[in-house]
PDB file of N, CA, C and O in Angstrom:
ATOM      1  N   UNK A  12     -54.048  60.555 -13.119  1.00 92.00           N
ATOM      2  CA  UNK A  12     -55.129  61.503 -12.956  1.00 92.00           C
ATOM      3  C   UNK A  12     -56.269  61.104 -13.881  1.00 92.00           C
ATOM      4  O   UNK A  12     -56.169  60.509 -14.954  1.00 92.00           O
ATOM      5  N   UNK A  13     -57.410  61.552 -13.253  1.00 92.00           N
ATOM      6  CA  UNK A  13     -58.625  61.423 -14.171  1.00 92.00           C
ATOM      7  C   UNK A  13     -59.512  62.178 -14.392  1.00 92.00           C
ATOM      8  O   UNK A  13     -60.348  62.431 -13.524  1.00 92.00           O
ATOM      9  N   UNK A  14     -59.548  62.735 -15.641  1.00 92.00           N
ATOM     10  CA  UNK A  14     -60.331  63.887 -15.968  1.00 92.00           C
ATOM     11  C   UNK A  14     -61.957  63.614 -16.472  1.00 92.00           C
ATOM     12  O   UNK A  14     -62.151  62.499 -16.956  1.00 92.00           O
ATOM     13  N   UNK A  15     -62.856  64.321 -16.414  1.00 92.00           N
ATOM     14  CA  UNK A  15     -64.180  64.222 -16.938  1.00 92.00           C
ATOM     15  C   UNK A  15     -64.392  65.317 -17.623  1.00 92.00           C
ATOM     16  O   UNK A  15     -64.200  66.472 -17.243  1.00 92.00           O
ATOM     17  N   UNK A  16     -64.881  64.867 -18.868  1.00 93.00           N
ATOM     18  CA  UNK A  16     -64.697  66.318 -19.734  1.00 93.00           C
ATOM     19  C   UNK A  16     -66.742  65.829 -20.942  1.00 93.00           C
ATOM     20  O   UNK A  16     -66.944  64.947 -21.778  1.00 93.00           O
ATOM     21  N   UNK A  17     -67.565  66.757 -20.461  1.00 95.00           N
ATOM     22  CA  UNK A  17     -68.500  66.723 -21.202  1.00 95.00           C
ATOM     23  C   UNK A  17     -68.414  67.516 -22.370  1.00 95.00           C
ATOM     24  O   UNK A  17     -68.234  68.732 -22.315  1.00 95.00           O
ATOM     25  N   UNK A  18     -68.540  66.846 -23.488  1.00 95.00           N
ATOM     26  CA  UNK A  18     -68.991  67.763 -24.646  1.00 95.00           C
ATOM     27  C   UNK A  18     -70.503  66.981 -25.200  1.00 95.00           C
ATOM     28  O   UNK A  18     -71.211  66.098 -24.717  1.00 95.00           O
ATOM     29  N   UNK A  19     -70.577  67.937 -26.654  1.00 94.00           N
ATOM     30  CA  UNK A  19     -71.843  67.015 -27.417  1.00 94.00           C
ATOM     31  C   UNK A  19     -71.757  65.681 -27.854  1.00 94.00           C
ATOM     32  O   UNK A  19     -70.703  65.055 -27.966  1.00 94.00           O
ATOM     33  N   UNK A  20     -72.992  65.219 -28.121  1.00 93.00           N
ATOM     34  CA  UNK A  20     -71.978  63.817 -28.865  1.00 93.00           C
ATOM     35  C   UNK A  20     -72.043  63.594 -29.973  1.00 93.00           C
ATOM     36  O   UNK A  20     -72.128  62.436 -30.384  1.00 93.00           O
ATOM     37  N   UNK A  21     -72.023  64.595 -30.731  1.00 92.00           N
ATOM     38  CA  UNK A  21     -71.495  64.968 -32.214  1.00 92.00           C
ATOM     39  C   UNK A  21     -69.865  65.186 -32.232  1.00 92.00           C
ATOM     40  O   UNK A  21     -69.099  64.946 -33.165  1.00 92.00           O
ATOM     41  N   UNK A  22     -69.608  65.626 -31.138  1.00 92.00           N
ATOM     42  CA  UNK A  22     -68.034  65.587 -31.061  1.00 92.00           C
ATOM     43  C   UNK A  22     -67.018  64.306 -30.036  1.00 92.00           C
ATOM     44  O   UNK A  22     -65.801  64.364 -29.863  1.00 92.00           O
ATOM     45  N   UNK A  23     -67.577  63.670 -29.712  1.00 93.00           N
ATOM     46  CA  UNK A  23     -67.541  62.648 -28.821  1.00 93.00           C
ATOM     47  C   UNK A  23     -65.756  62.290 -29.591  1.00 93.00           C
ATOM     48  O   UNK A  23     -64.620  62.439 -29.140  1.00 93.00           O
ATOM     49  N   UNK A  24     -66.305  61.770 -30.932  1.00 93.00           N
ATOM     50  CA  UNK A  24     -65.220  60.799 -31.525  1.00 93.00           C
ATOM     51  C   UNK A  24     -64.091  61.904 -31.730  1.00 93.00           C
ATOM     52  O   UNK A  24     -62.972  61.584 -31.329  1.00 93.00           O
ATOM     53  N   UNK A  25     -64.238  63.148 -32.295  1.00 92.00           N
ATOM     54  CA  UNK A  25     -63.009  64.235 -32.167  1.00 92.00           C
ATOM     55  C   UNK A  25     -62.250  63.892 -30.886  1.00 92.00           C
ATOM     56  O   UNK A  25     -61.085  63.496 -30.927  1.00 92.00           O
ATOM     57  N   UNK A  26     -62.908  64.045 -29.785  1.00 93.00           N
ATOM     58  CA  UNK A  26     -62.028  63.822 -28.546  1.00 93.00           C
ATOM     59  C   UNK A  26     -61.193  62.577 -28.895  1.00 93.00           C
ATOM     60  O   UNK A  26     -60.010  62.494 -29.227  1.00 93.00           O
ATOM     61  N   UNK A  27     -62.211  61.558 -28.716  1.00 92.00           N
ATOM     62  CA  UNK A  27     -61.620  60.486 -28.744  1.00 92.00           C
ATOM     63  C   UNK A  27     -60.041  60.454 -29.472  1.00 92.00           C
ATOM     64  O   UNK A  27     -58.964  60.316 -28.892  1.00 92.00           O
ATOM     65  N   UNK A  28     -60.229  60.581 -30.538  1.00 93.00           N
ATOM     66  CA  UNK A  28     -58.838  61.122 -31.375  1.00 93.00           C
ATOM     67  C   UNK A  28     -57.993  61.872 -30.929  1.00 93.00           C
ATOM     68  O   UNK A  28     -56.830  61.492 -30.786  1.00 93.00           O
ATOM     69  N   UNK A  29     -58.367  63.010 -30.638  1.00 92.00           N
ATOM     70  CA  UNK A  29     -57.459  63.859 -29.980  1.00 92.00           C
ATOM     71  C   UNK A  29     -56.200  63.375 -28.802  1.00 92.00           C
ATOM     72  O   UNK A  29     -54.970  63.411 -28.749  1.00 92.00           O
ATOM     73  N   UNK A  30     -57.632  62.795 -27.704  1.00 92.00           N
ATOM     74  CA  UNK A  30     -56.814  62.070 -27.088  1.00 92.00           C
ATOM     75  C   UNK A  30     -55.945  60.836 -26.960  1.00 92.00           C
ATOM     76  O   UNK A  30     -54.992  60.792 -26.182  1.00 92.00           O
ATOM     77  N   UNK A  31     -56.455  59.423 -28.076  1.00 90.00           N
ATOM     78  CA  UNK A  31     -55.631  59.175 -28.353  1.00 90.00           C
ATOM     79  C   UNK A  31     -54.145  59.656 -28.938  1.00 90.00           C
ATOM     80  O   UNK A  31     -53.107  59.001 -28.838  1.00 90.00           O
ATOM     81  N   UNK A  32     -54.234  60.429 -29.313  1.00 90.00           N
ATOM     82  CA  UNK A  32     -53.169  61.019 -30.084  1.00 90.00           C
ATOM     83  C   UNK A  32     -51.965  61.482 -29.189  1.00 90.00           C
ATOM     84  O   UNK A  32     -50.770  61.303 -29.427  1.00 90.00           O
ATOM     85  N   UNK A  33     -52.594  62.188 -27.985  1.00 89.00           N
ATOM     86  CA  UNK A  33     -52.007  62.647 -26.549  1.00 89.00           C
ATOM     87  C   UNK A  33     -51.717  61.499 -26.244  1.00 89.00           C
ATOM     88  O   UNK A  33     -52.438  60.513 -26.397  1.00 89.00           O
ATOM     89  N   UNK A  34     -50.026  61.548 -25.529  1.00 89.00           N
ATOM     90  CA  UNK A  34     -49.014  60.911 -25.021  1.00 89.00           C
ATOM     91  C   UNK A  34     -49.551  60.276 -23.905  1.00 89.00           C
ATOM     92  O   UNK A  34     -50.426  60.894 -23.298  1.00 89.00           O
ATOM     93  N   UNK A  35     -49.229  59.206 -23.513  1.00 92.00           N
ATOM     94  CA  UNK A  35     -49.933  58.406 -22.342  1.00 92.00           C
ATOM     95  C   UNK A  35     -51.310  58.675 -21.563  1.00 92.00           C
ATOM     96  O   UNK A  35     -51.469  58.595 -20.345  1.00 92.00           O
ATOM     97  N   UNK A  36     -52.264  59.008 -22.520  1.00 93.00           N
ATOM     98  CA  UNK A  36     -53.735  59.548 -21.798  1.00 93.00           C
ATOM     99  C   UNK A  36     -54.310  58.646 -22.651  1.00 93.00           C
ATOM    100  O   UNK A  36     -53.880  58.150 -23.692  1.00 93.00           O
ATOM    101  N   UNK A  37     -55.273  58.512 -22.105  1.00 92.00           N
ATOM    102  CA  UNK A  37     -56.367  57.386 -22.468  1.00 92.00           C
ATOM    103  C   UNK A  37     -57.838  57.329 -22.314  1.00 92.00           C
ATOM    104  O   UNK A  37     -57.918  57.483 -21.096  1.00 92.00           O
ATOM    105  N   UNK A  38     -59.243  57.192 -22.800  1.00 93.00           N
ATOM    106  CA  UNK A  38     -60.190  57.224 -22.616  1.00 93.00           C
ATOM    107  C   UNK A  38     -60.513  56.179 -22.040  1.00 93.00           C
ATOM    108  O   UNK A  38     -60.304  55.115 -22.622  1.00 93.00           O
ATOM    109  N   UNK A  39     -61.376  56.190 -20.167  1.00 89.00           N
ATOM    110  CA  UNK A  39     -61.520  55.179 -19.473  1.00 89.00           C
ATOM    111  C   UNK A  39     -62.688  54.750 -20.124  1.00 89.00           C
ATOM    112  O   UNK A  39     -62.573  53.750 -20.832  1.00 89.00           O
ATOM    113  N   UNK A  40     -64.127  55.454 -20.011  1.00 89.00           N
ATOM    114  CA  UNK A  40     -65.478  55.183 -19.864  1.00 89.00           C
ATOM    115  C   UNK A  40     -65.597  56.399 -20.818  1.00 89.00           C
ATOM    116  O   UNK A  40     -64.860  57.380 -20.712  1.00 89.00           O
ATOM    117  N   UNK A  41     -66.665  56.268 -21.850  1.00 93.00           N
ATOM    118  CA  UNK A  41     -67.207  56.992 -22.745  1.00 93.00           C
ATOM    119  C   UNK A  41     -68.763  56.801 -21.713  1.00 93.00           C
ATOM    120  O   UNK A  41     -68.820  55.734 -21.102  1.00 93.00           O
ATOM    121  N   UNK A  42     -69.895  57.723 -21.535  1.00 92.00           N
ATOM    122  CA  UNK A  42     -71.193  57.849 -20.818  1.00 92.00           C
ATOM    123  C   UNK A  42     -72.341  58.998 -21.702  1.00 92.00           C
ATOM    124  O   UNK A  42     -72.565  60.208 -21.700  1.00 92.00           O
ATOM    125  N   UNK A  43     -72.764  57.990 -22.281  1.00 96.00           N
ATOM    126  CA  UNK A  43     -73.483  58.879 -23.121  1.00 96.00           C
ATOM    127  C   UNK A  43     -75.242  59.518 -22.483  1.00 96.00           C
ATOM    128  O   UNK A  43     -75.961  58.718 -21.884  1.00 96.00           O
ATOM    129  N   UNK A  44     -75.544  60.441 -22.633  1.00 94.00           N
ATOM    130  CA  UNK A  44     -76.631  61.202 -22.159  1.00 94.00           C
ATOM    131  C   UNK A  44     -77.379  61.397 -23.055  1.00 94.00           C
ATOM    132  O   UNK A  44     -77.129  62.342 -23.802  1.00 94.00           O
ATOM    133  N   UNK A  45     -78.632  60.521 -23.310  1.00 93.00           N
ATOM    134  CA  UNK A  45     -79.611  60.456 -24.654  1.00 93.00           C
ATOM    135  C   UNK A  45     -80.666  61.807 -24.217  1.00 93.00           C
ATOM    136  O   UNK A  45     -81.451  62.229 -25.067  1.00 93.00           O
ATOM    137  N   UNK A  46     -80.631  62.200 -23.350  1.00 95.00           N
ATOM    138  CA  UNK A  46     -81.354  63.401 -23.153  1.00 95.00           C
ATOM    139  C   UNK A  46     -81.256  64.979 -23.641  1.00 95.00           C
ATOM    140  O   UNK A  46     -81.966  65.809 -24.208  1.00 95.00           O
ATOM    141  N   UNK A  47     -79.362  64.829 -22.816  1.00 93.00           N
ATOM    142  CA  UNK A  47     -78.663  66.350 -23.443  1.00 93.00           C
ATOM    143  C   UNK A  47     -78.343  65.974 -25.113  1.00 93.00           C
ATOM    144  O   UNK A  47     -78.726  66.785 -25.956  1.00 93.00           O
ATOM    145  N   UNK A  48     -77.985  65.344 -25.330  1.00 96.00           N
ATOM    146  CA  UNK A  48     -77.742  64.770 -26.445  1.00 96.00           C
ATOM    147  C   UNK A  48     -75.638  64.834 -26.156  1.00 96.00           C
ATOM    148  O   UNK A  48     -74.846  65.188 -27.030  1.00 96.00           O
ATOM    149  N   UNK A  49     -75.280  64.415 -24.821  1.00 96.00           N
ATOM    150  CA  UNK A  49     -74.083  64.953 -24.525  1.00 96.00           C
ATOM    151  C   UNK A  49     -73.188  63.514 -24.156  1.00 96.00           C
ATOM    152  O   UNK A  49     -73.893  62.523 -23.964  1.00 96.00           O
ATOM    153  N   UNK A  50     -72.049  63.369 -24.069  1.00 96.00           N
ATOM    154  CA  UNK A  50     -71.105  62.592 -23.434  1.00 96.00           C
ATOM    155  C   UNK A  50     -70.077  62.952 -22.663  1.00 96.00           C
ATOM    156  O   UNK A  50     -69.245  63.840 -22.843  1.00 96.00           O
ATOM    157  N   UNK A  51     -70.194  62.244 -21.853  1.00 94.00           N
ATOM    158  CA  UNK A  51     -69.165  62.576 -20.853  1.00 94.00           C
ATOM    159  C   UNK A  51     -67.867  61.283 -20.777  1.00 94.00           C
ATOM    160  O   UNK A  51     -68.032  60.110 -20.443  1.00 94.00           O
ATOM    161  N   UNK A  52     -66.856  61.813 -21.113  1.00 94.00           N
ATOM    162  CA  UNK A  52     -65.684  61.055 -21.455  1.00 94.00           C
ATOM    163  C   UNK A  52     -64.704  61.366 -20.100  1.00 94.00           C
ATOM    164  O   UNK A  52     -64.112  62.375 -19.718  1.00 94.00           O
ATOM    165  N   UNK A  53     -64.851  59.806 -19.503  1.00 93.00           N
ATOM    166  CA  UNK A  53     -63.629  59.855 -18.737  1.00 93.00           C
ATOM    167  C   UNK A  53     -62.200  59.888 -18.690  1.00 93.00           C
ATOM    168  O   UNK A  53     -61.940  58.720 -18.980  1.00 93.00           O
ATOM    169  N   UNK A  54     -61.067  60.481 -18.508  1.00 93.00           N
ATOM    170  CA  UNK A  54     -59.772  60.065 -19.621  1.00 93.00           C
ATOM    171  C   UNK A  54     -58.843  60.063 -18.540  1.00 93.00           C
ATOM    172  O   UNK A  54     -58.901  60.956 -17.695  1.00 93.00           O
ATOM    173  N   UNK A  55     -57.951  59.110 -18.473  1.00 92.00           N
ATOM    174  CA  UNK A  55     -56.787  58.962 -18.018  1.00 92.00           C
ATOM    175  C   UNK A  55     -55.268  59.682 -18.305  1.00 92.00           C
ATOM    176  O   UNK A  55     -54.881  59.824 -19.466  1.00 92.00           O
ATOM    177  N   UNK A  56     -54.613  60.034 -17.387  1.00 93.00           N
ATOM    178  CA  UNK A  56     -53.452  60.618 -18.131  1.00 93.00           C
ATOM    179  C   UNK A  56     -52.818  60.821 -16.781  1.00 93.00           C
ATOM    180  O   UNK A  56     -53.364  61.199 -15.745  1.00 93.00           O
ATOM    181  N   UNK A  57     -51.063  60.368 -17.075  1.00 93.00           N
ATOM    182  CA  UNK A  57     -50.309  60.924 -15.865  1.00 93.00           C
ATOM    183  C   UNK A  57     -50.275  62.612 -15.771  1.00 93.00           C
ATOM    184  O   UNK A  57     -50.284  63.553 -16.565  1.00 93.00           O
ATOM    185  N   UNK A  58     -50.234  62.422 -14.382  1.00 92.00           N
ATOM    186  CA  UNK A  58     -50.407  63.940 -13.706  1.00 92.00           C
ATOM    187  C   UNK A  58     -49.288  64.569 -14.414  1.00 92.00           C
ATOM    188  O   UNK A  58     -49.618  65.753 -14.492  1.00 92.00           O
ATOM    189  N   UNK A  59     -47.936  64.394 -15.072  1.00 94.00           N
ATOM    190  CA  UNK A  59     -47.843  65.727 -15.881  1.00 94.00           C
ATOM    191  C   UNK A  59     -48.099  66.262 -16.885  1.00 94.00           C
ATOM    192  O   UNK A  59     -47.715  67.386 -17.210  1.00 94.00           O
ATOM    193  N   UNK A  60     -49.024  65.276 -17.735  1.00 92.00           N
ATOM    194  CA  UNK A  60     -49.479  65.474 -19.215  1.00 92.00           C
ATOM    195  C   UNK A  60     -51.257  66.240 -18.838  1.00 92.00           C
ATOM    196  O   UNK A  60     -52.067  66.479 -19.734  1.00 92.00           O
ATOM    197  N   UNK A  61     -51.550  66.530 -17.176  1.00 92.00           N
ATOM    198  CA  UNK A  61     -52.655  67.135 -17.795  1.00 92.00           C
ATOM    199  C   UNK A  61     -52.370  68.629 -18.303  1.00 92.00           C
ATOM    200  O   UNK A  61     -53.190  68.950 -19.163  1.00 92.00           O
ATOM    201  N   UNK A  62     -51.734  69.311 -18.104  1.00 91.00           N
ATOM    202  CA  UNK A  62     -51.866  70.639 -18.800  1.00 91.00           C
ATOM    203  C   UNK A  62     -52.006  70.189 -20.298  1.00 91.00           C
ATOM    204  O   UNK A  62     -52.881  70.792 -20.920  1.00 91.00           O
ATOM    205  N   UNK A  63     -51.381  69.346 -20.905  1.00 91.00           N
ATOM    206  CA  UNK A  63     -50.946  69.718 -22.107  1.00 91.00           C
ATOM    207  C   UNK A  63     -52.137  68.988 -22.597  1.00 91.00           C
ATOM    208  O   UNK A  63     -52.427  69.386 -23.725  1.00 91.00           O
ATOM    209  N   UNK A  64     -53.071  67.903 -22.086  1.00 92.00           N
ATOM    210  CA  UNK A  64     -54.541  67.461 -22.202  1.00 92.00           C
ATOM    211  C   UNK A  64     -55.272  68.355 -22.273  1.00 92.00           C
ATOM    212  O   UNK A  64     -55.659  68.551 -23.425  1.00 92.00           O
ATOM    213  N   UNK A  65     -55.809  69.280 -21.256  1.00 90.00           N
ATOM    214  CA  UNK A  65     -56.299  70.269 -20.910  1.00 90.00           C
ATOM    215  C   UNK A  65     -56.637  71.248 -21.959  1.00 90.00           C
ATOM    216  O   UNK A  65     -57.751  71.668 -22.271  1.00 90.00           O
ATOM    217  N   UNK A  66     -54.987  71.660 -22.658  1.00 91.00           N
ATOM    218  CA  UNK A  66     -55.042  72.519 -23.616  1.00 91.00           C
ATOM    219  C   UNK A  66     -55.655  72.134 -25.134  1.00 91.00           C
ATOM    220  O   UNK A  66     -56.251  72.943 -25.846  1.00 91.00           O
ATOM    221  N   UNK A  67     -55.352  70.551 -25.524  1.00 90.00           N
ATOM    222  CA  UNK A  67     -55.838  70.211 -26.646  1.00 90.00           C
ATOM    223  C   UNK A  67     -56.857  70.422 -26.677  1.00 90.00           C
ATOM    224  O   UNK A  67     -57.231  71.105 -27.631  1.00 90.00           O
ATOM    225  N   UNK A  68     -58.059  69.894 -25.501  1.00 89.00           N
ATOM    226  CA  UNK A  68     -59.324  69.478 -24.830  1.00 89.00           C
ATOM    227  C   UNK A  68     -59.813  71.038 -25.701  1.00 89.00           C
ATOM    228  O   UNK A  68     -60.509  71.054 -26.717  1.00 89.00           O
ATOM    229  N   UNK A  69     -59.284  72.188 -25.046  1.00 89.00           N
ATOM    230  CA  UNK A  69     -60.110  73.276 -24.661  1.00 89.00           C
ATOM    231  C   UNK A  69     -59.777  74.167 -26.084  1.00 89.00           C
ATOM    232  O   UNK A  69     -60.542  75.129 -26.152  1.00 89.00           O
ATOM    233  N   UNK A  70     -58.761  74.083 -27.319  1.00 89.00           N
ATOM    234  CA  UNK A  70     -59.126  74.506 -28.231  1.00 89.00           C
ATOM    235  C   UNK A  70     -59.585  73.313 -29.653  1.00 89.00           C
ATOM    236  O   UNK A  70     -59.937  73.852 -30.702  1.00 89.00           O
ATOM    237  N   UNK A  71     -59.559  72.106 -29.609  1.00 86.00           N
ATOM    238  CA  UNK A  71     -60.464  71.429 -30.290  1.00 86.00           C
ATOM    239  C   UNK A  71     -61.976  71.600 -29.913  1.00 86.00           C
ATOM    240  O   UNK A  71     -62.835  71.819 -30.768  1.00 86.00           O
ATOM    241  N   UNK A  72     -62.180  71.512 -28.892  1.00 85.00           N
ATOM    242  CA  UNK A  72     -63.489  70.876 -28.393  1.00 85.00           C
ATOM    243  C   UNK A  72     -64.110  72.388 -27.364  1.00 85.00           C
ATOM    244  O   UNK A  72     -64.418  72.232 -26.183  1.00 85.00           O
ATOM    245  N   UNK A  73     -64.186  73.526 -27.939  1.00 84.00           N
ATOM    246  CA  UNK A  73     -64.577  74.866 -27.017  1.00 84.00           C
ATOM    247  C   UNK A  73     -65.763  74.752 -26.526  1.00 84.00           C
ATOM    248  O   UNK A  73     -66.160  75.470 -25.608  1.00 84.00           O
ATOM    249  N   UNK A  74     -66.461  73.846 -27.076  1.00 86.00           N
ATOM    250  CA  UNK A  74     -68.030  73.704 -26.119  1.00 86.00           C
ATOM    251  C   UNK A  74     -67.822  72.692 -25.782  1.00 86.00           C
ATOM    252  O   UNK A  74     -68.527  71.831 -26.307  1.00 86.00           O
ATOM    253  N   UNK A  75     -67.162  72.392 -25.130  1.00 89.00           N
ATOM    254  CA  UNK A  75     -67.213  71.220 -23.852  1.00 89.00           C
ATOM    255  C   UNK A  75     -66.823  71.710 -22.349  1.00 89.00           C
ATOM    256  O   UNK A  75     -66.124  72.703 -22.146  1.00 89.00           O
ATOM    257  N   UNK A  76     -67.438  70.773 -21.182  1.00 90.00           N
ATOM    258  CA  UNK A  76     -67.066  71.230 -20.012  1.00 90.00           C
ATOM    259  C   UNK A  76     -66.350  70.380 -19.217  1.00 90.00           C
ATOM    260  O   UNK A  76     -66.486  69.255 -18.736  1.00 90.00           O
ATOM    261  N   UNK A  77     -65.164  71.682 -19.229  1.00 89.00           N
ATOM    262  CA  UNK A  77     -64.377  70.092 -18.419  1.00 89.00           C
ATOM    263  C   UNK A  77     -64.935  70.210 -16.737  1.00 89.00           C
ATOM    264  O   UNK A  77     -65.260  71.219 -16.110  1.00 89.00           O
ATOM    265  N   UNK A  78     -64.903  68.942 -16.355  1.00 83.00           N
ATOM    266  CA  UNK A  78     -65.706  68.420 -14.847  1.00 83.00           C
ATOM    267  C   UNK A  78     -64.732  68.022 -14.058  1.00 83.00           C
ATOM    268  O   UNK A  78     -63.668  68.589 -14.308  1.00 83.00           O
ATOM    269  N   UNK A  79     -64.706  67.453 -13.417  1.00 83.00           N
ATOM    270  CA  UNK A  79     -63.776  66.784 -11.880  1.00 83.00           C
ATOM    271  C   UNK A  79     -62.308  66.166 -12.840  1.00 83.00           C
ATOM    272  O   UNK A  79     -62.105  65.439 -13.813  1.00 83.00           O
ATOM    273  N   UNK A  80     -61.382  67.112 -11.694  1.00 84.00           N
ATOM    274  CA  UNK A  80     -60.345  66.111 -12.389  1.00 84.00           C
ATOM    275  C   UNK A  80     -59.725  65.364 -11.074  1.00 84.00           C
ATOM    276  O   UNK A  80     -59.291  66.298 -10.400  1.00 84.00           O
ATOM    277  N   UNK A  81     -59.500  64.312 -10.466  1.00 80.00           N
ATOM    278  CA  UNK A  81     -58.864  63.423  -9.434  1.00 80.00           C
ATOM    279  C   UNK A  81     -57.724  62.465  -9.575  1.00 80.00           C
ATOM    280  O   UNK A  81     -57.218  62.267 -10.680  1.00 80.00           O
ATOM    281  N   UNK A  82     -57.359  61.946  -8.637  1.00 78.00           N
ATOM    282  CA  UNK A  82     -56.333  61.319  -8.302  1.00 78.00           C
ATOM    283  C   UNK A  82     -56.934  60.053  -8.987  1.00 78.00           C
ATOM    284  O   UNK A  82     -58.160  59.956  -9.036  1.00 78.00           O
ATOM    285  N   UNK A  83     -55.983  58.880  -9.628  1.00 67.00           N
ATOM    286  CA  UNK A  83     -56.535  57.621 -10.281  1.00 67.00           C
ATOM    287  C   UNK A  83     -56.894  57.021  -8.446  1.00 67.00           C
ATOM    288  O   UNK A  83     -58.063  56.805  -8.126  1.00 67.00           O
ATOM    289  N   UNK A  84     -56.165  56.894  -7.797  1.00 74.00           N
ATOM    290  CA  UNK A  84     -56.568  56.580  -6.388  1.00 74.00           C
ATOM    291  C   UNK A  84     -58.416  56.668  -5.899  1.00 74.00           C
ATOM    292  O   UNK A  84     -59.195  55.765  -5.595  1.00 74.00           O
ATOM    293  N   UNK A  85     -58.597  58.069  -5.998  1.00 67.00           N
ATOM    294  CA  UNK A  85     -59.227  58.875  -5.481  1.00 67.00           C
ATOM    295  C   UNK A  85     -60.528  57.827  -6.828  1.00 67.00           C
ATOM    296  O   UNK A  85     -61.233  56.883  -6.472  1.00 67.00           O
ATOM    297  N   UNK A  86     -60.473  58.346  -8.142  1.00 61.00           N
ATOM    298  CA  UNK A  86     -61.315  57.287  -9.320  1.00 61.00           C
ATOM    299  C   UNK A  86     -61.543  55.687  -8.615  1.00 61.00           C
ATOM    300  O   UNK A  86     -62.700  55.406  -8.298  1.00 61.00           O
ATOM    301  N   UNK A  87     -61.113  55.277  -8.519  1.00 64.00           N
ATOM    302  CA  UNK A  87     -61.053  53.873  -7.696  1.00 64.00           C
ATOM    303  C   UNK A  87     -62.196  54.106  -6.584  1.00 64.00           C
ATOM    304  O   UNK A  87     -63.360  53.708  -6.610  1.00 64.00           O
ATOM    305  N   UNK A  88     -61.709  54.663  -5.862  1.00 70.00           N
ATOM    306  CA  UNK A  88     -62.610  54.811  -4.530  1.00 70.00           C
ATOM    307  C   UNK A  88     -64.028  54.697  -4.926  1.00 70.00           C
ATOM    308  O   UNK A  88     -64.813  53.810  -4.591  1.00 70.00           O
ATOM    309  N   UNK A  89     -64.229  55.634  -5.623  1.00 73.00           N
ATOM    310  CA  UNK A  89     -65.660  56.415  -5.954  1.00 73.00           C
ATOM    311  C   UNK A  89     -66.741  55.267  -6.883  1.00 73.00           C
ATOM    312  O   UNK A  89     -67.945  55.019  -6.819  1.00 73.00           O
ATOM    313  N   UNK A  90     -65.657  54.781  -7.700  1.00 68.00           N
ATOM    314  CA  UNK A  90     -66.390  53.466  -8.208  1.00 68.00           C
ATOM    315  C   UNK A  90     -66.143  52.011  -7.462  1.00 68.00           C
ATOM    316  O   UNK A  90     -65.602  51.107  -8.099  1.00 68.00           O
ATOM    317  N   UNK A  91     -66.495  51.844  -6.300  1.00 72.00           N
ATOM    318  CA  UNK A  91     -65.889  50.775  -5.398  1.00 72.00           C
ATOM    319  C   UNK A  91     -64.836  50.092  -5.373  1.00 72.00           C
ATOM    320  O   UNK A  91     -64.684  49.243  -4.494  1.00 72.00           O
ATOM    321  N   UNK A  92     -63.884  50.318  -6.337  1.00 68.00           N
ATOM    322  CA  UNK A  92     -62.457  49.398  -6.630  1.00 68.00           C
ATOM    323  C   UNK A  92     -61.634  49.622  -5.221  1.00 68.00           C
ATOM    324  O   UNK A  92     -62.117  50.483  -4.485  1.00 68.00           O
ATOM    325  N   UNK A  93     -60.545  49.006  -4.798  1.00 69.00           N
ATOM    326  CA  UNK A  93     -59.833  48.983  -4.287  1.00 69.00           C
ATOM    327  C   UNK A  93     -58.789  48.967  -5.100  1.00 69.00           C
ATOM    328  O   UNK A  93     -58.758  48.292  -6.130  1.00 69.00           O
ATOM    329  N   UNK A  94     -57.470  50.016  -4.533  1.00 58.00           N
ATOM    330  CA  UNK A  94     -56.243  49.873  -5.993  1.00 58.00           C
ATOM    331  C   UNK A  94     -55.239  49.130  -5.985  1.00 58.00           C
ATOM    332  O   UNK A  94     -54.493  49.090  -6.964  1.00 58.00           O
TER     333      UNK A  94
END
């Protein structure tokens, strides 16, 4: 699964940590937004570790929004890969 989760990017590297820290999840693409002053962190993780992603995500990081979460399949598609 692949989650998109915007926060600020004063907190960018918290995530980052966080999620390293979380069991087989991984940060694909870090996308930084010099405008909002925001990042949007793509993160990998098998489909049963997102709850427990989810939950770190949403009391470390309370001003962030989490965005699309999809199939790694479905991620592929959207960025022209074939899997």
């Amino acid at each position: 699964m692949v989650l998109d989760v915007t926060v600020p990017s004063g907190e960018a590297f918290a995530v980052r940590r966080l999620v390293h820290n979380c069991q087989q999840a991984g940060v694909l693409r870090c996308i930084p937004n010099l405008r909002d002053h925001t990042v949007v962190l793509e993160i990998q993780m098998p489909a049963n570790r997102v709850d427990e992603v989810m939950h770190a995500l949403m009391t470390t990081v309370p001003s962030g929004e989490v965005g699309n979460l999809s199939s790694w399949r479905h991620h592929l598609n959207t960025q022209g890969l074939a899997h």
